[in-house]
Amino acid sequence: MTTSSLIALENRYSAHNYDPLPVVLAKGKGVWLWDTDGKRYLDMMSAYSAVSLGHSHPRLLAVLNEQAQRLCVTSRAFHNEVLPVFLEQLCTLTGMDKALPMNTGVEAVETAIKAARRFGYEKKGIPLDKAEIIVASNNFHGRTVTVISFSSEPDYKQGFGPFTPGFVTIPFGKTDALSKAITPYTCAVIIEPMQGEAGICLPPAGWLKACQRYCERHNVLFILDEVQTGLGRTGKWFAGEHENIKADGIILGKALGGGILPVSAFLGKSALMAGFTPGSHGSTFGGNPLASRMGLEVLTLLKEEDCIAQSASLGKVLLEGLQSLKHPLIKEVRGKGLWVGVELVGVSARLVCEKLMEKGILTKDVYDRVIRFAPPLIIERDCIDWTIEQFAQTLKLFE
Ligand SMILES: *Cc1c(COP(=O)(O)O)cnc(C)c1O
């Protein structure tokens, strides 16, 4: 089928909850993608940071194949031989005591909310059904009804109410906002250490640490959603490390499944995880042997291929290269590691993405304002240089 007939077919049969660029992908390998006509593109999206190890990594495919032939899904009605090893590694890596495996990021966020509320009632003595969780404005934590209940983006919410109560929003990065928002009913703060879907936004230096300290003093859980920022994306294993944050819980997803399977987890300290008792929470697919094996191999590869150091050093090249363009259409270039947002002014970021696509670079705008550059962490220097060059050329088209 031709590109245009495939797009027409999708438009006919798919609900229109996305507005993709007009490219139909057929193949991927490493940092490269190919469309149905065989044209090659550099992947600067990495599926919203899920594909950190690149497309079709041979070691991930080998593990997938090997484990698939042994055992895939058993449910948690029984133990399996891979899950405990995977969770041990995850806890060691994050410094957490216990983990609860799920599949998608938003399920792990929901798990964190449940854990925080139970902690609030059982450990803090908050009156039943009164618990409050503090979140940040412009957050993105996923798409379930409860999670969009505390979104500040009208597009995510319009027509989907009634919403789940129990959430209080503070401005992201505002220093004294948290102290005013905490009440005796507050059980937790759940935030992204850096906001991805808001357009790669970093809080002012010291803000996260101040929030964490404040939570500690008031016996409020400090939980980081590292679904997008975690596992090396920002040049550290976890973005909280940039400020030496001691979180009570951490939410992981996206890259944890190697861009092949949905694998997520909520990890926390013992006191927080103690709230979960048999029957209180679960998932048919969460923690299955195939997903656990994939997650284990992802952690091994991120270490062996030195992806975190690579993200830090090449990320610096990418950030500084884009900053040095100093083009009038660029309002700001910001980011950490291989995770850079370019905020444009006076031009549609969507149109710029379409031109970049013609030049062989795939990425997507955020709110038509910001262009994200988030390649697989295995990218090499020459591809970074090429991207900066192509981006500069593309901006020239809009002068
Ligand atoms: C993508 C994302 C989620 C949701 O993950 P899904 O797998 O799409 O459910 C949650 N939190 C953050 C920070 C994300 O970037």
XYZ file of C-alpha atoms and ligand atoms in Angstrom:
414
model
C 0.000 0.000 0.000
C 1.142 3.548 -0.660
C 1.927 6.074 2.049
C -1.153 8.133 1.307
C -3.520 5.151 1.228
C -2.163 3.892 4.580
C -2.655 7.324 6.116
C -6.166 7.484 4.661
C -6.940 4.013 6.041
C -5.743 5.009 9.509
C -7.758 8.222 9.360
C -10.795 6.169 8.430
C -10.465 3.539 11.166
C -8.475 5.080 13.998
C -9.967 7.408 16.582
C -8.284 10.773 16.055
C -6.610 11.066 19.433
C -3.252 11.804 17.759
C -2.117 14.073 14.943
C 0.986 12.312 13.591
C 3.428 13.741 11.069
C 2.649 12.442 7.560
C 5.258 9.678 7.562
C 4.548 5.930 7.591
C 7.318 3.974 9.267
C 8.152 0.444 8.328
C 11.545 -0.371 9.838
C 13.962 0.687 12.553
C 17.554 -0.087 13.461
C 19.585 1.725 16.104
C 19.010 5.469 15.766
C 17.503 5.100 12.278
C 13.963 4.669 10.996
C 12.793 3.936 7.464
C 9.460 4.782 5.866
C 7.479 2.606 3.461
C 9.358 4.128 0.496
C 12.708 3.211 2.037
C 13.635 6.785 2.982
C 15.837 6.920 6.087
C 15.322 9.223 9.100
C 17.256 9.943 12.272
C 15.023 9.317 15.283
C 15.040 12.366 17.548
C 11.869 11.287 19.395
C 12.785 7.799 20.633
C 9.063 7.166 21.142
C 8.853 9.778 23.912
C 12.094 8.375 25.390
C 10.994 4.733 25.406
C 13.591 3.711 22.809
C 16.735 4.692 24.732
C 18.722 1.709 23.481
C 17.762 2.301 19.855
C 15.474 0.261 17.651
C 15.817 -3.512 17.528
C 18.885 -3.781 19.733
C 20.293 -7.250 18.952
C 20.767 -8.147 22.636
C 17.171 -7.158 23.429
C 15.864 -9.143 20.474
C 17.897 -12.168 21.574
C 16.515 -12.010 25.111
C 12.997 -11.441 23.807
C 13.243 -14.464 21.584
C 14.895 -16.705 24.152
C 12.485 -15.836 26.960
C 9.447 -15.964 24.674
C 10.288 -19.560 23.862
C 10.671 -20.442 27.548
C 7.835 -18.618 29.302
C 5.969 -15.349 28.690
C 3.052 -14.703 31.002
C 1.952 -16.568 34.122
C 0.119 -13.861 36.103
C 1.056 -13.223 39.716
C -1.059 -16.180 40.832
C 2.306 -17.994 40.760
C 5.931 -17.017 41.218
C 8.194 -16.876 38.183
C 11.967 -17.230 38.067
C 12.712 -13.825 36.474
C 10.647 -11.292 38.450
C 12.553 -11.482 41.782
C 15.905 -10.952 40.079
C 14.540 -8.008 38.101
C 13.035 -6.323 41.153
C 16.207 -6.839 43.182
C 18.196 -5.058 40.469
C 15.668 -2.237 40.239
C 15.651 -1.682 44.000
C 19.452 -1.737 44.179
C 19.702 0.757 41.344
C 17.151 3.191 42.798
C 18.011 2.707 46.462
C 14.424 1.668 47.178
C 13.253 -1.229 49.388
C 10.397 -2.672 47.382
C 8.919 -2.548 43.916
C 5.525 -3.129 42.364
C 5.710 -4.012 38.663
C 3.130 -2.722 36.211
C 3.059 -2.218 32.434
C 2.452 1.362 31.322
C 3.690 4.527 32.966
C 0.257 5.719 34.000
C -0.435 2.438 35.810
C 2.705 2.956 37.855
C 1.523 6.517 38.627
C -1.842 5.140 39.782
C 0.083 2.655 41.929
C 2.016 5.506 43.526
C -1.231 7.349 44.267
C -2.710 4.270 45.953
C 0.457 3.694 47.981
C 0.567 7.339 49.076
C -3.086 7.383 50.136
C -2.809 4.165 52.162
C 0.320 5.522 53.831
C -1.659 8.651 54.667
C -4.466 6.711 56.373
C -2.506 3.907 57.988
C 0.747 5.608 58.976
C -0.195 9.271 59.256
C -3.722 8.971 60.606
C -5.359 11.174 57.983
C -9.172 10.803 58.280
C -10.522 8.313 55.740
C -11.077 9.675 52.204
C -9.541 13.037 53.087
C -5.991 12.471 51.819
C -4.506 15.134 49.575
C -1.679 14.766 47.076
C 0.206 17.826 45.894
C 1.147 18.010 42.215
C 2.721 20.640 39.950
C 1.108 22.780 37.290
C 1.763 21.739 33.680
C 2.408 18.184 34.846
C 2.107 15.145 32.654
C 1.587 11.815 34.389
C -0.561 9.919 31.880
C -4.125 9.628 30.681
C -6.396 7.761 33.094
C -9.349 9.652 34.567
C -7.692 9.951 37.976
C -4.424 11.153 36.511
C -6.009 13.736 34.192
C -8.003 14.911 37.207
C -4.871 16.730 38.338
C -3.705 17.893 34.923
C -3.751 21.627 34.206
C -4.110 21.092 30.442
C -7.710 21.703 29.235
C -7.191 19.482 26.141
C -6.544 16.470 28.376
C -9.652 17.035 30.491
C -12.391 18.632 28.434
C -15.534 16.485 28.514
C -13.991 13.685 30.581
C -15.310 14.639 34.024
C -16.360 14.052 36.734
C -12.818 13.976 38.052
C -11.151 12.314 41.025
C -10.831 14.643 44.017
C -7.905 14.824 46.431
C -5.290 16.721 44.415
C -3.826 20.164 45.037
C -1.789 21.957 42.385
C 1.191 24.231 43.040
C 3.131 26.157 40.382
C 6.112 24.138 39.105
C 9.353 25.691 40.324
C 7.831 28.268 42.719
C 9.733 28.096 45.966
C 7.284 29.033 48.707
C 4.224 27.436 47.080
C 4.722 24.029 48.685
C 4.855 25.293 52.272
C 1.503 27.027 51.746
C -0.118 23.970 50.117
C 0.753 21.365 52.756
C -2.053 20.658 55.240
C -2.515 17.955 57.899
C -4.295 15.984 55.150
C -1.332 15.989 52.766
C 0.077 12.496 52.241
C 2.417 13.054 49.310
C 3.921 15.281 46.682
C 4.130 13.633 43.260
C 6.137 15.528 40.654
C 8.299 15.136 37.596
C 11.822 16.301 38.526
C 11.914 17.875 35.047
C 8.779 18.249 32.958
C 8.845 16.528 29.584
C 5.430 17.009 28.043
C 5.306 20.605 29.276
C 8.132 21.245 26.785
C 11.324 20.058 28.548
C 11.111 22.396 31.529
C 13.708 22.342 34.291
C 12.867 23.796 37.714
C 15.143 26.500 39.148
C 18.257 25.095 40.854
C 17.558 24.065 44.438
C 13.772 23.907 44.106
C 13.486 20.114 44.131
C 15.829 19.840 47.089
C 13.877 22.475 48.987
C 10.637 20.586 48.281
C 12.137 17.297 49.374
C 13.455 18.785 52.630
C 10.119 20.405 53.327
C 8.314 17.107 52.786
C 10.733 15.322 55.078
C 10.084 17.836 57.855
C 6.304 17.477 57.538
C 6.143 13.703 57.135
C 4.899 14.070 53.560
C 6.047 11.526 50.993
C 8.190 12.882 48.171
C 7.567 10.839 45.030
C 9.285 11.427 41.710
C 7.725 10.513 38.381
C 10.834 9.521 36.433
C 8.918 7.691 33.712
C 10.505 9.932 31.077
C 13.532 11.408 32.875
C 14.751 8.152 34.413
C 17.273 5.578 33.194
C 19.837 7.977 31.807
C 17.739 10.343 29.721
C 19.002 13.461 31.544
C 22.620 12.351 31.884
C 22.216 10.714 35.301
C 20.549 7.411 36.099
C 17.701 9.445 37.580
C 17.017 13.159 37.207
C 16.639 13.496 41.000
C 20.380 12.805 41.257
C 21.179 16.204 39.750
C 20.112 17.619 43.114
C 20.947 14.638 45.280
C 17.266 14.049 46.045
C 16.262 11.381 48.553
C 12.811 10.426 47.347
C 10.424 8.092 49.177
C 9.161 6.647 45.928
C 10.036 6.625 42.255
C 7.943 5.843 39.200
C 9.607 4.241 36.175
C 8.369 3.217 32.746
C 9.047 4.023 29.088
C 12.741 3.054 28.567
C 12.444 0.241 31.125
C 10.887 -1.951 28.449
C 13.651 -1.313 25.912
C 11.162 0.239 23.510
C 9.863 -3.261 22.876
C 7.449 -4.094 25.690
C 5.497 -1.959 28.139
C 7.340 -2.343 31.458
C 6.824 0.006 34.388
C 7.221 -0.063 38.136
C 6.557 1.899 41.265
C 9.377 1.637 43.788
C 9.347 2.865 47.350
C 10.662 2.701 50.865
C 9.326 -0.070 53.139
C 6.939 2.125 55.135
C 5.263 3.272 51.946
C 5.069 -0.129 50.287
C 3.797 -1.830 53.454
C 0.325 -0.578 52.589
C 0.008 -3.153 49.829
C -1.528 -6.391 51.031
C -2.710 -9.366 48.934
C -5.734 -8.324 46.909
C -5.166 -4.584 47.303
C -3.634 -3.998 43.868
C -2.469 -5.909 40.852
C -2.108 -6.355 37.135
C -2.563 -9.428 34.949
C 0.520 -8.674 32.873
C 2.602 -6.733 35.432
C 5.831 -8.515 36.337
C 5.453 -11.239 33.748
C 8.607 -13.215 32.933
C 8.978 -11.785 29.427
C 8.682 -8.173 30.606
C 10.961 -8.821 33.599
C 13.609 -10.394 31.408
C 13.432 -7.410 29.059
C 13.723 -4.976 31.972
C 16.722 -6.855 33.357
C 18.515 -6.769 30.014
C 17.744 -3.054 29.613
C 19.431 -2.314 32.950
C 22.429 -4.454 31.993
C 22.803 -2.769 28.606
C 22.437 0.769 29.955
C 25.425 -0.058 32.199
C 27.500 -2.021 29.696
C 27.082 0.475 26.879
C 27.841 3.378 29.204
C 24.631 5.104 28.149
C 24.379 7.407 31.129
C 27.812 9.006 30.650
C 27.100 9.131 26.917
C 23.820 10.949 27.534
C 25.618 13.500 29.723
C 28.497 14.198 27.345
C 26.686 14.085 24.001
C 23.749 15.891 25.571
C 26.086 18.755 26.346
C 27.214 18.830 22.702
C 23.607 18.854 21.534
C 22.507 21.547 23.996
C 25.480 23.829 23.366
C 25.301 23.277 19.613
C 21.652 24.282 19.508
C 22.245 27.205 21.874
C 25.041 28.471 19.654
C 22.653 28.832 16.691
C 21.244 32.029 18.232
C 18.595 32.263 15.530
C 15.881 34.963 15.899
C 13.190 32.257 15.684
C 14.694 30.533 18.742
C 13.415 31.856 22.047
C 15.196 29.375 24.311
C 17.164 26.128 24.201
C 17.015 24.085 27.410
C 17.519 20.560 28.642
C 19.720 18.031 30.392
C 21.468 15.071 28.861
C 20.105 13.855 25.548
C 16.857 15.650 26.220
C 16.720 19.124 24.733
C 13.797 21.392 23.978
C 14.012 24.312 21.561
C 11.307 26.884 22.159
C 10.472 28.783 18.984
C 8.817 32.136 18.541
C 7.047 33.547 15.482
C 6.896 30.203 13.688
C 4.851 27.042 14.031
C 6.977 24.298 15.614
C 4.785 21.762 13.834
C 5.712 23.239 10.436
C 9.381 23.185 11.405
C 9.018 19.488 12.325
C 7.493 18.801 8.903
C 10.473 20.467 7.205
C 12.900 18.562 9.452
C 11.140 15.391 8.372
C 11.815 16.245 4.739
C 15.476 16.623 5.673
C 15.491 13.182 7.309
C 15.055 14.018 10.989
C 12.006 12.860 12.891
C 10.763 14.674 15.942
C 7.543 16.183 17.198
C 6.524 19.540 18.575
C 5.033 20.143 21.989
C 2.060 22.536 21.786
C 3.338 23.924 18.446
C 5.943 25.921 20.432
C 8.740 23.597 21.456
C 10.706 21.090 19.395
C 12.145 18.184 21.309
C 15.455 16.505 20.560
C 15.605 13.198 22.429
C 17.532 10.600 20.427
C 18.314 7.074 21.568
C 21.147 7.254 24.122
C 23.327 5.138 21.824
C 23.536 7.970 19.278
C 27.003 8.992 18.062
C 28.649 12.388 17.795
C 28.403 12.730 14.001
C 24.614 12.312 14.131
C 24.382 15.069 16.733
C 26.460 17.421 14.605
C 24.377 16.556 11.554
C 21.139 17.265 13.457
C 22.317 20.713 14.550
C 23.362 21.499 10.973
C 20.042 20.329 9.515
C 18.096 22.248 12.130
C 19.984 25.441 11.291
C 19.251 24.872 7.573
C 15.584 24.243 8.340
C 15.217 27.485 10.301
C 16.636 29.359 7.303
C 13.557 28.258 5.334
C 11.370 30.247 7.721
C 13.334 33.496 7.736
C 4.801 9.185 29.347
C 4.678 9.549 30.770
C 3.753 8.919 31.619
C 2.731 7.926 31.129
O 3.278 6.784 30.558
P 2.354 5.844 29.635
O 3.213 4.633 29.408
O 2.074 6.604 28.387
O 1.141 5.538 30.409
C 3.763 9.261 32.963
N 4.627 10.172 33.436
C 5.522 10.811 32.645
C 6.457 11.798 33.251
C 5.568 10.526 31.279
O 6.430 11.195 30.499
